[in-house]
Amino acid sequence: METRVNILQTQPEAYKAMMGLEKYIAATSLNPTHKELIKIRASQINGCAFCIDMHTKDARKMGETEQRIYLLNAWRETTLYTQEEQAILAMTEEVTLIQKHLSKVTYDNARKLFDEKYIAEIIMMITTINAWNRIAIATLIPID
C-alpha cells in the first residue's frame, strides 16, 4: 500500500492539535496499563494495523504479558483482566462503536469503580485513540 497524504506535512496545525491531546493524556492520572489496553482494544475494533502494532509493542515494553495482549479481543471469555480493566474495556468498545451508545449499565458499573475525573480521562483516552486510528487508516500510515 502506498501512503496517502501526510497530515504532519500538509496540516501541521491539525497535527499540533492532536499532539495537544496526547500531552493532556500523558498528564492524566490514568494507569499506564489502562491507557495501553484502551489503545489496543480500540485499534483492534477499528482495524488499525499501525496502531495495533505500535501499542502492543509499547504494552510489552511496559511489562504486559503476551497472553493478555493475545486475548484482549476476547476479554469477556477470560479471567485475566481485573474488574477495573473489564469496565474500561466495556467503555472502550461502546464508545468506539458509538452508534450503540455508552450504555447506562456500563457507565454505572464504571461509576462504582472510578470517580468522575477518572471516567472523564478514560473517555478522553478512548476519543483520542479513535481519532489517531482514523488518521492512520485514512492516510495508510505504513507499519515499520
PDB file of C-alpha atoms in Angstrom:
ATOM      1  CA  MET A   1       0.000   0.000   0.000  1.00  0.00           C
ATOM      2  CA  GLU A   2       1.108   3.474  -0.769  1.00  0.00           C
ATOM      3  CA  THR A   3       0.953   6.102   1.966  1.00  0.00           C
ATOM      4  CA  ARG A   4      -1.512   8.866   1.264  1.00  0.00           C
ATOM      5  CA  VAL A   5      -1.468  12.477   2.426  1.00  0.00           C
ATOM      6  CA  ASN A   6       0.944  13.253   5.245  1.00  0.00           C
ATOM      7  CA  ILE A   7      -1.101  15.222   7.789  1.00  0.00           C
ATOM      8  CA  LEU A   8       2.017  16.377   9.655  1.00  0.00           C
ATOM      9  CA  GLN A   9       3.398  17.994   6.482  1.00  0.00           C
ATOM     10  CA  THR A  10       0.194  19.286   4.916  1.00  0.00           C
ATOM     11  CA  GLN A  11      -1.734  20.291   8.032  1.00  0.00           C
ATOM     12  CA  PRO A  12       0.798  20.916  10.803  1.00  0.00           C
ATOM     13  CA  GLU A  13      -1.727  22.822  12.934  1.00  0.00           C
ATOM     14  CA  ALA A  14      -4.095  19.840  12.908  1.00  0.00           C
ATOM     15  CA  TYR A  15      -1.249  17.561  13.923  1.00  0.00           C
ATOM     16  CA  LYS A  16      -0.258  20.039  16.628  1.00  0.00           C
ATOM     17  CA  ALA A  17      -3.834  19.915  17.983  1.00  0.00           C
ATOM     18  CA  MET A  18      -3.692  16.117  18.119  1.00  0.00           C
ATOM     19  CA  MET A  19      -0.368  16.313  19.945  1.00  0.00           C
ATOM     20  CA  GLY A  20      -2.070  18.647  22.422  1.00  0.00           C
ATOM     21  CA  LEU A  21      -4.498  15.816  23.194  1.00  0.00           C
ATOM     22  CA  GLU A  22      -1.536  13.473  23.642  1.00  0.00           C
ATOM     23  CA  LYS A  23       0.060  15.934  26.051  1.00  0.00           C
ATOM     24  CA  TYR A  24      -3.192  16.065  28.020  1.00  0.00           C
ATOM     25  CA  ILE A  25      -3.420  12.226  28.077  1.00  0.00           C
ATOM     26  CA  ALA A  26       0.175  11.947  29.306  1.00  0.00           C
ATOM     27  CA  ALA A  27      -0.649  14.232  32.245  1.00  0.00           C
ATOM     28  CA  THR A  28      -3.786  12.357  33.343  1.00  0.00           C
ATOM     29  CA  SER A  29      -3.963  10.041  36.307  1.00  0.00           C
ATOM     30  CA  LEU A  30      -4.791   7.102  34.031  1.00  0.00           C
ATOM     31  CA  ASN A  31      -2.896   3.958  34.927  1.00  0.00           C
ATOM     32  CA  PRO A  32      -0.381   3.182  32.122  1.00  0.00           C
ATOM     33  CA  THR A  33      -1.841  -0.323  31.705  1.00  0.00           C
ATOM     34  CA  HIS A  34      -5.324   1.147  31.341  1.00  0.00           C
ATOM     35  CA  LYS A  35      -4.051   3.520  28.645  1.00  0.00           C
ATOM     36  CA  GLU A  36      -2.480   0.724  26.612  1.00  0.00           C
ATOM     37  CA  LEU A  37      -5.487  -1.583  26.933  1.00  0.00           C
ATOM     38  CA  ILE A  38      -7.717   1.215  25.639  1.00  0.00           C
ATOM     39  CA  LYS A  39      -5.348   1.956  22.757  1.00  0.00           C
ATOM     40  CA  ILE A  40      -5.016  -1.676  21.713  1.00  0.00           C
ATOM     41  CA  ARG A  41      -8.703  -2.572  22.043  1.00  0.00           C
ATOM     42  CA  ALA A  42      -9.980   0.481  20.158  1.00  0.00           C
ATOM     43  CA  SER A  43      -7.371  -0.104  17.453  1.00  0.00           C
ATOM     44  CA  GLN A  44      -8.458  -3.746  17.134  1.00  0.00           C
ATOM     45  CA  ILE A  45     -12.097  -2.703  16.722  1.00  0.00           C
ATOM     46  CA  ASN A  46     -11.165  -0.075  14.141  1.00  0.00           C
ATOM     47  CA  GLY A  47      -8.795  -2.395  12.283  1.00  0.00           C
ATOM     48  CA  CYS A  48      -5.845  -0.009  12.558  1.00  0.00           C
ATOM     49  CA  ALA A  49      -2.778  -2.151  11.891  1.00  0.00           C
ATOM     50  CA  PHE A  50      -0.356   0.720  12.511  1.00  0.00           C
ATOM     51  CA  CYS A  51      -1.794   1.461  15.973  1.00  0.00           C
ATOM     52  CA  ILE A  52      -2.192  -2.199  16.954  1.00  0.00           C
ATOM     53  CA  ASP A  53       1.462  -2.770  16.089  1.00  0.00           C
ATOM     54  CA  MET A  54       2.655   0.337  17.946  1.00  0.00           C
ATOM     55  CA  HIS A  55       0.603  -0.129  21.096  1.00  0.00           C
ATOM     56  CA  THR A  56       1.167  -3.859  21.508  1.00  0.00           C
ATOM     57  CA  LYS A  57       4.908  -3.137  21.340  1.00  0.00           C
ATOM     58  CA  ASP A  58       4.500  -0.327  23.883  1.00  0.00           C
ATOM     59  CA  ALA A  59       2.463  -2.597  26.177  1.00  0.00           C
ATOM     60  CA  ARG A  60       5.107  -5.326  26.036  1.00  0.00           C
ATOM     61  CA  LYS A  61       7.820  -2.793  26.910  1.00  0.00           C
ATOM     62  CA  MET A  62       5.732  -1.842  29.969  1.00  0.00           C
ATOM     63  CA  GLY A  63       5.630  -5.479  31.047  1.00  0.00           C
ATOM     64  CA  GLU A  64       2.248  -6.504  29.655  1.00  0.00           C
ATOM     65  CA  THR A  65       2.069 -10.235  29.004  1.00  0.00           C
ATOM     66  CA  GLU A  66       1.739 -11.787  25.576  1.00  0.00           C
ATOM     67  CA  GLN A  67      -1.234 -13.817  26.792  1.00  0.00           C
ATOM     68  CA  ARG A  68      -3.228 -10.751  27.865  1.00  0.00           C
ATOM     69  CA  ILE A  69      -2.421  -9.000  24.593  1.00  0.00           C
ATOM     70  CA  TYR A  70      -3.437 -12.036  22.508  1.00  0.00           C
ATOM     71  CA  LEU A  71      -6.687 -12.487  24.410  1.00  0.00           C
ATOM     72  CA  LEU A  72      -7.684  -8.836  24.525  1.00  0.00           C
ATOM     73  CA  ASN A  73     -10.277  -9.130  21.776  1.00  0.00           C
ATOM     74  CA  ALA A  74     -11.893 -11.964  23.802  1.00  0.00           C
ATOM     75  CA  TRP A  75     -11.562 -10.325  27.229  1.00  0.00           C
ATOM     76  CA  ARG A  76     -15.073 -11.345  28.277  1.00  0.00           C
ATOM     77  CA  GLU A  77     -14.123 -15.017  27.872  1.00  0.00           C
ATOM     78  CA  THR A  78     -11.235 -14.978  30.340  1.00  0.00           C
ATOM     79  CA  THR A  79     -10.411 -14.098  33.929  1.00  0.00           C
ATOM     80  CA  LEU A  80      -7.103 -12.429  33.025  1.00  0.00           C
ATOM     81  CA  TYR A  81      -8.441  -8.880  33.364  1.00  0.00           C
ATOM     82  CA  THR A  82      -9.304  -7.104  36.598  1.00  0.00           C
ATOM     83  CA  GLN A  83     -12.771  -5.757  37.317  1.00  0.00           C
ATOM     84  CA  GLU A  84     -11.466  -2.251  36.576  1.00  0.00           C
ATOM     85  CA  GLU A  85      -9.915  -3.347  33.282  1.00  0.00           C
ATOM     86  CA  GLN A  86     -13.154  -5.071  32.273  1.00  0.00           C
ATOM     87  CA  ALA A  87     -15.105  -1.867  32.955  1.00  0.00           C
ATOM     88  CA  ILE A  88     -12.609   0.125  30.879  1.00  0.00           C
ATOM     89  CA  LEU A  89     -12.721  -2.390  28.023  1.00  0.00           C
ATOM     90  CA  ALA A  90     -16.526  -2.306  28.001  1.00  0.00           C
ATOM     91  CA  MET A  91     -16.427   1.501  27.858  1.00  0.00           C
ATOM     92  CA  THR A  92     -13.820   1.375  25.100  1.00  0.00           C
ATOM     93  CA  GLU A  93     -15.970  -0.904  22.973  1.00  0.00           C
ATOM     94  CA  GLU A  94     -19.152   1.099  23.474  1.00  0.00           C
ATOM     95  CA  VAL A  95     -17.556   4.494  22.848  1.00  0.00           C
ATOM     96  CA  THR A  96     -15.623   3.204  19.818  1.00  0.00           C
ATOM     97  CA  LEU A  97     -18.823   1.657  18.417  1.00  0.00           C
ATOM     98  CA  ILE A  98     -20.759   4.766  19.443  1.00  0.00           C
ATOM     99  CA  GLN A  99     -23.850   4.071  17.334  1.00  0.00           C
ATOM    100  CA  LYS A 100     -24.799   1.687  20.159  1.00  0.00           C
ATOM    101  CA  HIS A 101     -24.078   4.432  22.748  1.00  0.00           C
ATOM    102  CA  LEU A 102     -22.377   4.146  26.112  1.00  0.00           C
ATOM    103  CA  SER A 103     -24.992   2.128  27.968  1.00  0.00           C
ATOM    104  CA  LYS A 104     -26.302   3.016  31.401  1.00  0.00           C
ATOM    105  CA  VAL A 105     -25.208  -0.405  32.672  1.00  0.00           C
ATOM    106  CA  THR A 106     -21.615   0.100  31.503  1.00  0.00           C
ATOM    107  CA  TYR A 107     -21.467   3.675  32.768  1.00  0.00           C
ATOM    108  CA  ASP A 108     -22.994   2.776  36.139  1.00  0.00           C
ATOM    109  CA  ASN A 109     -20.505  -0.071  36.519  1.00  0.00           C
ATOM    110  CA  ALA A 110     -17.634   2.330  35.846  1.00  0.00           C
ATOM    111  CA  ARG A 111     -19.077   4.782  38.395  1.00  0.00           C
ATOM    112  CA  LYS A 112     -18.821   2.055  41.054  1.00  0.00           C
ATOM    113  CA  LEU A 113     -15.115   1.622  40.285  1.00  0.00           C
ATOM    114  CA  PHE A 114     -13.883   5.093  39.344  1.00  0.00           C
ATOM    115  CA  ASP A 115     -14.523   8.709  40.256  1.00  0.00           C
ATOM    116  CA  GLU A 116     -15.837  11.205  37.683  1.00  0.00           C
ATOM    117  CA  LYS A 117     -12.367  12.574  36.943  1.00  0.00           C
ATOM    118  CA  TYR A 118     -11.028   9.127  36.048  1.00  0.00           C
ATOM    119  CA  ILE A 119     -14.101   8.358  33.937  1.00  0.00           C
ATOM    120  CA  ALA A 120     -13.615  11.627  32.044  1.00  0.00           C
ATOM    121  CA  GLU A 121      -9.961  10.709  31.462  1.00  0.00           C
ATOM    122  CA  ILE A 122     -10.985   7.264  30.190  1.00  0.00           C
ATOM    123  CA  ILE A 123     -13.441   8.833  27.751  1.00  0.00           C
ATOM    124  CA  MET A 124     -10.802  11.295  26.517  1.00  0.00           C
ATOM    125  CA  MET A 125      -8.273   8.451  26.063  1.00  0.00           C
ATOM    126  CA  ILE A 126     -10.817   6.463  24.049  1.00  0.00           C
ATOM    127  CA  THR A 127     -11.681   9.529  21.970  1.00  0.00           C
ATOM    128  CA  THR A 128      -8.017  10.318  21.292  1.00  0.00           C
ATOM    129  CA  ILE A 129      -7.041   6.822  20.129  1.00  0.00           C
ATOM    130  CA  ASN A 130     -10.108   6.663  17.922  1.00  0.00           C
ATOM    131  CA  ALA A 131      -9.037   9.909  16.249  1.00  0.00           C
ATOM    132  CA  TRP A 132      -5.498   8.561  15.735  1.00  0.00           C
ATOM    133  CA  ASN A 133      -6.930   5.304  14.330  1.00  0.00           C
ATOM    134  CA  ARG A 134      -8.962   7.219  11.792  1.00  0.00           C
ATOM    135  CA  ILE A 135      -5.977   9.333  10.727  1.00  0.00           C
ATOM    136  CA  ALA A 136      -3.735   6.260  10.358  1.00  0.00           C
ATOM    137  CA  ILE A 137      -6.360   4.275   8.442  1.00  0.00           C
ATOM    138  CA  ALA A 138      -7.349   7.155   6.139  1.00  0.00           C
ATOM    139  CA  THR A 139      -3.730   8.034   5.291  1.00  0.00           C
ATOM    140  CA  LEU A 140      -2.418   4.443   5.132  1.00  0.00           C
ATOM    141  CA  ILE A 141       0.463   5.049   7.511  1.00  0.00           C
ATOM    142  CA  PRO A 142       2.856   2.141   6.907  1.00  0.00           C
ATOM    143  CA  ILE A 143       3.992  -0.261   9.616  1.00  0.00           C
ATOM    144  CA  ASP A 144       7.741  -0.163  10.184  1.00  0.00           C
TER     145      ASP A 144
END
